Amino acid sequence: MKRILYIILGCLLTSIGAVILQHGEVMTGGTAGLSLLLSYASDLPFGLVFFLVNVPFYVLSIIFMGWNFTVSTILSVTLLSVMTGLDRWLPAFEIPMSVGAVVGGVFIGFGLSIMFMNRASLGGSNIVALILQKKLGWNPGKLNFLFDFVVVLYGFYSIGVLNGALSVLSIMVTSSIISHFKQKIGASNQSVKEKETSASVEGTVATS
């Protein structure tokens, strides 16, 4: 129950960050940013594109992270979509781009860190970053920045140089916060790995 509450908190913080970025006209990275660009190019609904883009990552998640993590991720993506959709009920407001980039990045950084520490993610590059952190011990914050930077770089043409530069600043803020919690994130993955190994050993002993 405690883990579920933390995941909900992580989704809430991330959704607030996403809304701030949107009102500051700052682009986000990862599969959300990629899906947004593809939806603009294809005129397909963002929700449909976001789902299709994430399908291959869900398969990777099942293989390398297990069903528990994958189901938590799918539910988290759904919850985030609902939370960000509530923005339509808020009064119209604008946020300076520079402020939106930093504040939005902070909210998303803490939100994703909480989710990572509780074995959940928002799909896409988050899953790849956690797989590489689990298997190779790589820094998930730096990996997250790399993936996000590629997407933002691709979007420079459509959003402009200034917005693109502030988008890079935003994902730098997000990635630095995730990097700060890398040990706790690693400890969470290690705990799951040890439980899986223990269960495997017990199963082998029981059948021998």
PDB file of C-alpha atoms in Angstrom:
ATOM      1  CA  MET A   1       0.000   0.000   0.000  1.00  0.00           C
ATOM      2  CA  LYS A   2       2.845   2.376   0.882  1.00  0.00           C
ATOM      3  CA  ARG A   3       4.467   1.715  -2.510  1.00  0.00           C
ATOM      4  CA  ILE A   4       1.209   2.503  -4.320  1.00  0.00           C
ATOM      5  CA  LEU A   5       0.898   5.821  -2.491  1.00  0.00           C
ATOM      6  CA  TYR A   6       4.481   6.736  -3.445  1.00  0.00           C
ATOM      7  CA  ILE A   7       3.783   5.895  -7.092  1.00  0.00           C
ATOM      8  CA  ILE A   8       0.663   8.093  -7.036  1.00  0.00           C
ATOM      9  CA  LEU A   9       2.744  10.902  -5.497  1.00  0.00           C
ATOM     10  CA  GLY A  10       5.383  10.441  -8.206  1.00  0.00           C
ATOM     11  CA  CYS A  11       2.718  10.651 -10.925  1.00  0.00           C
ATOM     12  CA  LEU A  12       1.218  13.753  -9.314  1.00  0.00           C
ATOM     13  CA  LEU A  13       4.568  15.585  -9.159  1.00  0.00           C
ATOM     14  CA  THR A  14       5.416  14.566 -12.723  1.00  0.00           C
ATOM     15  CA  SER A  15       2.025  15.671 -14.038  1.00  0.00           C
ATOM     16  CA  ILE A  16       2.427  19.073 -12.335  1.00  0.00           C
ATOM     17  CA  GLY A  17       5.833  19.408 -13.970  1.00  0.00           C
ATOM     18  CA  ALA A  18       4.419  18.453 -17.370  1.00  0.00           C
ATOM     19  CA  VAL A  19       1.620  21.029 -17.066  1.00  0.00           C
ATOM     20  CA  ILE A  20       4.144  23.715 -16.073  1.00  0.00           C
ATOM     21  CA  LEU A  21       6.306  22.884 -19.102  1.00  0.00           C
ATOM     22  CA  GLN A  22       3.273  22.980 -21.368  1.00  0.00           C
ATOM     23  CA  HIS A  23       2.180  26.418 -20.136  1.00  0.00           C
ATOM     24  CA  GLY A  24       5.765  27.639 -20.398  1.00  0.00           C
ATOM     25  CA  GLU A  25       5.881  26.328 -23.983  1.00  0.00           C
ATOM     26  CA  VAL A  26       8.894  24.194 -23.141  1.00  0.00           C
ATOM     27  CA  MET A  27       9.230  20.786 -24.758  1.00  0.00           C
ATOM     28  CA  THR A  28       9.724  17.595 -22.805  1.00  0.00           C
ATOM     29  CA  GLY A  29      11.882  14.640 -23.811  1.00  0.00           C
ATOM     30  CA  GLY A  30      11.485  10.861 -23.797  1.00  0.00           C
ATOM     31  CA  THR A  31       8.617   9.040 -25.468  1.00  0.00           C
ATOM     32  CA  ALA A  32       6.177  11.785 -24.425  1.00  0.00           C
ATOM     33  CA  GLY A  33       8.152  14.378 -26.390  1.00  0.00           C
ATOM     34  CA  LEU A  34       8.641  12.004 -29.317  1.00  0.00           C
ATOM     35  CA  SER A  35       4.933  11.132 -29.375  1.00  0.00           C
ATOM     36  CA  LEU A  36       4.036  14.813 -29.352  1.00  0.00           C
ATOM     37  CA  LEU A  37       6.260  15.455 -32.372  1.00  0.00           C
ATOM     38  CA  LEU A  38       4.877  12.421 -34.223  1.00  0.00           C
ATOM     39  CA  SER A  39       1.294  13.428 -33.482  1.00  0.00           C
ATOM     40  CA  TYR A  40       1.987  16.877 -34.958  1.00  0.00           C
ATOM     41  CA  ALA A  41       3.494  15.290 -38.078  1.00  0.00           C
ATOM     42  CA  SER A  42       0.805  12.629 -38.581  1.00  0.00           C
ATOM     43  CA  ASP A  43      -2.326  14.363 -37.194  1.00  0.00           C
ATOM     44  CA  LEU A  44      -2.973  11.264 -35.065  1.00  0.00           C
ATOM     45  CA  PRO A  45      -4.209  11.694 -31.476  1.00  0.00           C
ATOM     46  CA  PHE A  46      -1.384  12.051 -28.950  1.00  0.00           C
ATOM     47  CA  GLY A  47      -2.835   9.286 -26.741  1.00  0.00           C
ATOM     48  CA  LEU A  48      -2.810   6.759 -29.583  1.00  0.00           C
ATOM     49  CA  VAL A  49       0.733   7.653 -30.680  1.00  0.00           C
ATOM     50  CA  PHE A  50       1.976   7.552 -27.076  1.00  0.00           C
ATOM     51  CA  PHE A  51       0.486   4.071 -26.607  1.00  0.00           C
ATOM     52  CA  LEU A  52       1.951   2.695 -29.860  1.00  0.00           C
ATOM     53  CA  VAL A  53       5.412   4.148 -29.187  1.00  0.00           C
ATOM     54  CA  ASN A  54       5.467   2.534 -25.738  1.00  0.00           C
ATOM     55  CA  VAL A  55       4.434  -0.987 -26.813  1.00  0.00           C
ATOM     56  CA  PRO A  56       7.983  -2.209 -27.705  1.00  0.00           C
ATOM     57  CA  PHE A  57       9.262  -0.822 -24.388  1.00  0.00           C
ATOM     58  CA  TYR A  58       6.573  -2.722 -22.473  1.00  0.00           C
ATOM     59  CA  VAL A  59       7.850  -5.930 -24.084  1.00  0.00           C
ATOM     60  CA  LEU A  60      11.410  -5.104 -22.962  1.00  0.00           C
ATOM     61  CA  SER A  61      10.088  -4.310 -19.506  1.00  0.00           C
ATOM     62  CA  ILE A  62       8.395  -7.714 -19.192  1.00  0.00           C
ATOM     63  CA  ILE A  63      11.591  -9.505 -20.263  1.00  0.00           C
ATOM     64  CA  PHE A  64      14.109  -7.603 -18.124  1.00  0.00           C
ATOM     65  CA  MET A  65      12.126  -5.999 -15.281  1.00  0.00           C
ATOM     66  CA  GLY A  66       9.269  -8.457 -14.692  1.00  0.00           C
ATOM     67  CA  TRP A  67       5.495  -8.277 -14.674  1.00  0.00           C
ATOM     68  CA  ASN A  68       5.237  -6.370 -11.389  1.00  0.00           C
ATOM     69  CA  PHE A  69       7.287  -3.452 -12.738  1.00  0.00           C
ATOM     70  CA  THR A  70       5.536  -3.524 -16.129  1.00  0.00           C
ATOM     71  CA  VAL A  71       2.013  -3.457 -14.692  1.00  0.00           C
ATOM     72  CA  SER A  72       3.025  -0.624 -12.344  1.00  0.00           C
ATOM     73  CA  THR A  73       4.421   1.294 -15.318  1.00  0.00           C
ATOM     74  CA  ILE A  74       1.307   0.828 -17.463  1.00  0.00           C
ATOM     75  CA  LEU A  75      -0.910   1.974 -14.587  1.00  0.00           C
ATOM     76  CA  SER A  76       1.410   4.936 -13.932  1.00  0.00           C
ATOM     77  CA  VAL A  77       1.250   6.030 -17.579  1.00  0.00           C
ATOM     78  CA  THR A  78      -2.551   5.820 -17.452  1.00  0.00           C
ATOM     79  CA  LEU A  79      -2.703   7.768 -14.179  1.00  0.00           C
ATOM     80  CA  LEU A  80      -0.385  10.459 -15.517  1.00  0.00           C
ATOM     81  CA  SER A  81      -2.542  10.821 -18.646  1.00  0.00           C
ATOM     82  CA  VAL A  82      -5.623  11.348 -16.466  1.00  0.00           C
ATOM     83  CA  MET A  83      -3.860  13.842 -14.187  1.00  0.00           C
ATOM     84  CA  THR A  84      -2.440  15.944 -17.017  1.00  0.00           C
ATOM     85  CA  GLY A  85      -5.861  15.881 -18.690  1.00  0.00           C
ATOM     86  CA  LEU A  86      -7.297  17.747 -15.695  1.00  0.00           C
ATOM     87  CA  ASP A  87      -5.358  20.793 -16.896  1.00  0.00           C
ATOM     88  CA  ARG A  88      -8.274  21.658 -19.189  1.00  0.00           C
ATOM     89  CA  TRP A  89     -10.344  22.489 -16.087  1.00  0.00           C
ATOM     90  CA  LEU A  90      -7.790  24.962 -14.755  1.00  0.00           C
ATOM     91  CA  PRO A  91      -7.971  28.718 -15.486  1.00  0.00           C
ATOM     92  CA  ALA A  92      -5.810  29.801 -18.421  1.00  0.00           C
ATOM     93  CA  PHE A  93      -2.378  30.989 -17.341  1.00  0.00           C
ATOM     94  CA  GLU A  94       1.094  31.565 -18.748  1.00  0.00           C
ATOM     95  CA  ILE A  95       4.519  30.904 -17.231  1.00  0.00           C
ATOM     96  CA  PRO A  96       7.789  32.532 -18.368  1.00  0.00           C
ATOM     97  CA  MET A  97       9.746  29.968 -20.382  1.00  0.00           C
ATOM     98  CA  SER A  98      12.864  30.133 -18.209  1.00  0.00           C
ATOM     99  CA  VAL A  99      10.844  29.688 -15.003  1.00  0.00           C
ATOM    100  CA  GLY A 100       8.778  26.901 -16.531  1.00  0.00           C
ATOM    101  CA  ALA A 101      11.904  25.068 -17.702  1.00  0.00           C
ATOM    102  CA  VAL A 102      13.498  25.025 -14.241  1.00  0.00           C
ATOM    103  CA  VAL A 103      10.414  24.545 -12.050  1.00  0.00           C
ATOM    104  CA  GLY A 104       8.897  21.972 -14.409  1.00  0.00           C
ATOM    105  CA  GLY A 105      12.208  20.112 -14.537  1.00  0.00           C
ATOM    106  CA  VAL A 106      12.390  20.035 -10.723  1.00  0.00           C
ATOM    107  CA  PHE A 107       8.874  18.602 -10.345  1.00  0.00           C
ATOM    108  CA  ILE A 108       9.478  15.961 -13.021  1.00  0.00           C
ATOM    109  CA  GLY A 109      12.885  15.080 -11.549  1.00  0.00           C
ATOM    110  CA  PHE A 110      11.487  14.403  -8.092  1.00  0.00           C
ATOM    111  CA  GLY A 111       8.408  12.677  -9.503  1.00  0.00           C
ATOM    112  CA  LEU A 112      10.404  10.254 -11.656  1.00  0.00           C
ATOM    113  CA  SER A 113      12.901   9.608  -8.841  1.00  0.00           C
ATOM    114  CA  ILE A 114      10.098   8.606  -6.481  1.00  0.00           C
ATOM    115  CA  MET A 115       8.652   6.307  -9.122  1.00  0.00           C
ATOM    116  CA  PHE A 116      12.040   4.743  -9.943  1.00  0.00           C
ATOM    117  CA  MET A 117      12.687   4.075  -6.236  1.00  0.00           C
ATOM    118  CA  ASN A 118       9.344   2.288  -6.052  1.00  0.00           C
ATOM    119  CA  ARG A 119       9.908   0.145  -9.149  1.00  0.00           C
ATOM    120  CA  ALA A 120       7.695   2.019 -11.604  1.00  0.00           C
ATOM    121  CA  SER A 121       8.313   4.316 -14.563  1.00  0.00           C
ATOM    122  CA  LEU A 122       6.545   6.224 -17.320  1.00  0.00           C
ATOM    123  CA  GLY A 123       7.574   3.832 -20.063  1.00  0.00           C
ATOM    124  CA  GLY A 124       9.845   4.417 -23.031  1.00  0.00           C
ATOM    125  CA  SER A 125      13.342   5.641 -22.277  1.00  0.00           C
ATOM    126  CA  ASN A 126      12.645   5.376 -18.529  1.00  0.00           C
ATOM    127  CA  ILE A 127      12.442   1.608 -18.938  1.00  0.00           C
ATOM    128  CA  VAL A 128      15.663   1.418 -20.966  1.00  0.00           C
ATOM    129  CA  ALA A 129      17.494   3.585 -18.405  1.00  0.00           C
ATOM    130  CA  LEU A 130      16.391   1.357 -15.521  1.00  0.00           C
ATOM    131  CA  ILE A 131      17.265  -1.845 -17.404  1.00  0.00           C
ATOM    132  CA  LEU A 132      20.807  -0.566 -18.089  1.00  0.00           C
ATOM    133  CA  GLN A 133      21.102   0.626 -14.491  1.00  0.00           C
ATOM    134  CA  LYS A 134      19.982  -2.762 -13.208  1.00  0.00           C
ATOM    135  CA  LYS A 135      22.163  -4.828 -15.546  1.00  0.00           C
ATOM    136  CA  LEU A 136      25.253  -2.621 -15.944  1.00  0.00           C
ATOM    137  CA  GLY A 137      25.059  -0.173 -13.055  1.00  0.00           C
ATOM    138  CA  TRP A 138      24.873   2.869 -15.362  1.00  0.00           C
ATOM    139  CA  ASN A 139      23.638   6.206 -14.014  1.00  0.00           C
ATOM    140  CA  PRO A 140      19.876   6.425 -14.807  1.00  0.00           C
ATOM    141  CA  GLY A 141      19.932  10.224 -14.609  1.00  0.00           C
ATOM    142  CA  LYS A 142      22.614  10.556 -17.278  1.00  0.00           C
ATOM    143  CA  LEU A 143      20.916   7.965 -19.463  1.00  0.00           C
ATOM    144  CA  ASN A 144      17.600   9.752 -19.089  1.00  0.00           C
ATOM    145  CA  PHE A 145      19.255  13.030 -20.121  1.00  0.00           C
ATOM    146  CA  LEU A 146      20.831  11.396 -23.179  1.00  0.00           C
ATOM    147  CA  PHE A 147      17.534   9.950 -24.404  1.00  0.00           C
ATOM    148  CA  ASP A 148      15.646  13.189 -23.698  1.00  0.00           C
ATOM    149  CA  PHE A 149      18.336  15.291 -25.373  1.00  0.00           C
ATOM    150  CA  VAL A 150      18.061  13.280 -28.593  1.00  0.00           C
ATOM    151  CA  VAL A 151      14.299  13.901 -28.712  1.00  0.00           C
ATOM    152  CA  VAL A 152      14.628  17.613 -27.880  1.00  0.00           C
ATOM    153  CA  LEU A 153      17.400  17.973 -30.470  1.00  0.00           C
ATOM    154  CA  TYR A 154      15.077  16.485 -33.067  1.00  0.00           C
ATOM    155  CA  GLY A 155      12.406  18.978 -32.060  1.00  0.00           C
ATOM    156  CA  PHE A 156      14.612  22.096 -32.341  1.00  0.00           C
ATOM    157  CA  TYR A 157      13.325  22.737 -35.857  1.00  0.00           C
ATOM    158  CA  SER A 158       9.668  22.765 -34.833  1.00  0.00           C
ATOM    159  CA  ILE A 159       9.929  24.635 -31.502  1.00  0.00           C
ATOM    160  CA  GLY A 160      12.723  27.117 -32.210  1.00  0.00           C
ATOM    161  CA  VAL A 161      16.235  27.591 -30.853  1.00  0.00           C
ATOM    162  CA  LEU A 162      15.288  29.445 -27.633  1.00  0.00           C
ATOM    163  CA  ASN A 163      12.575  26.965 -26.679  1.00  0.00           C
ATOM    164  CA  GLY A 164      14.931  24.129 -27.576  1.00  0.00           C
ATOM    165  CA  ALA A 165      17.722  25.518 -25.410  1.00  0.00           C
ATOM    166  CA  LEU A 166      15.354  25.936 -22.453  1.00  0.00           C
ATOM    167  CA  SER A 167      14.060  22.410 -23.052  1.00  0.00           C
ATOM    168  CA  VAL A 168      17.653  21.148 -22.730  1.00  0.00           C
ATOM    169  CA  LEU A 169      17.983  23.141 -19.489  1.00  0.00           C
ATOM    170  CA  SER A 170      14.802  21.515 -18.201  1.00  0.00           C
ATOM    171  CA  ILE A 171      15.960  17.957 -18.880  1.00  0.00           C
ATOM    172  CA  MET A 172      19.354  18.788 -17.323  1.00  0.00           C
ATOM    173  CA  VAL A 173      17.561  19.791 -14.123  1.00  0.00           C
ATOM    174  CA  THR A 174      15.446  16.620 -14.226  1.00  0.00           C
ATOM    175  CA  SER A 175      18.437  14.366 -14.898  1.00  0.00           C
ATOM    176  CA  SER A 176      20.569  15.916 -12.142  1.00  0.00           C
ATOM    177  CA  ILE A 177      17.838  15.207  -9.582  1.00  0.00           C
ATOM    178  CA  ILE A 178      17.488  11.600 -10.757  1.00  0.00           C
ATOM    179  CA  SER A 179      21.283  11.210 -10.586  1.00  0.00           C
ATOM    180  CA  HIS A 180      21.197  12.436  -6.981  1.00  0.00           C
ATOM    181  CA  PHE A 181      18.967   9.485  -6.079  1.00  0.00           C
ATOM    182  CA  LYS A 182      20.830   6.911  -8.205  1.00  0.00           C
ATOM    183  CA  GLN A 183      22.028   4.912  -5.180  1.00  0.00           C
ATOM    184  CA  LYS A 184      18.517   4.569  -3.770  1.00  0.00           C
ATOM    185  CA  ILE A 185      17.199   3.648  -7.208  1.00  0.00           C
ATOM    186  CA  GLY A 186      19.974   1.056  -7.552  1.00  0.00           C
ATOM    187  CA  ALA A 187      19.242  -0.314  -4.090  1.00  0.00           C
ATOM    188  CA  SER A 188      15.593  -0.796  -5.057  1.00  0.00           C
ATOM    189  CA  ASN A 189      16.561  -2.726  -8.199  1.00  0.00           C
ATOM    190  CA  GLN A 190      19.136  -4.757  -6.265  1.00  0.00           C
ATOM    191  CA  SER A 191      16.536  -5.696  -3.658  1.00  0.00           C
ATOM    192  CA  VAL A 192      14.228  -7.043  -6.368  1.00  0.00           C
ATOM    193  CA  LYS A 193      17.120  -8.910  -8.008  1.00  0.00           C
ATOM    194  CA  GLU A 194      18.046 -10.563  -4.697  1.00  0.00           C
ATOM    195  CA  LYS A 195      14.448 -11.616  -4.104  1.00  0.00           C
ATOM    196  CA  GLU A 196      14.265 -13.131  -7.603  1.00  0.00           C
ATOM    197  CA  THR A 197      17.543 -15.008  -7.029  1.00  0.00           C
ATOM    198  CA  SER A 198      16.374 -16.266  -3.630  1.00  0.00           C
ATOM    199  CA  ALA A 199      13.070 -17.464  -5.083  1.00  0.00           C
ATOM    200  CA  SER A 200      14.929 -19.248  -7.903  1.00  0.00           C
ATOM    201  CA  VAL A 201      17.231 -21.012  -5.436  1.00  0.00           C
ATOM    202  CA  GLU A 202      14.324 -22.050  -3.231  1.00  0.00           C
ATOM    203  CA  GLY A 203      12.494 -23.418  -6.259  1.00  0.00           C
ATOM    204  CA  THR A 204      15.544 -25.429  -7.317  1.00  0.00           C
ATOM    205  CA  VAL A 205      15.974 -26.852  -3.819  1.00  0.00           C
ATOM    206  CA  ALA A 206      12.301 -27.770  -3.606  1.00  0.00           C
ATOM    207  CA  THR A 207      12.391 -29.719  -6.863  1.00  0.00           C
ATOM    208  CA  SER A 208      15.672 -31.511  -6.117  1.00  0.00           C
TER     209      SER A 208
END
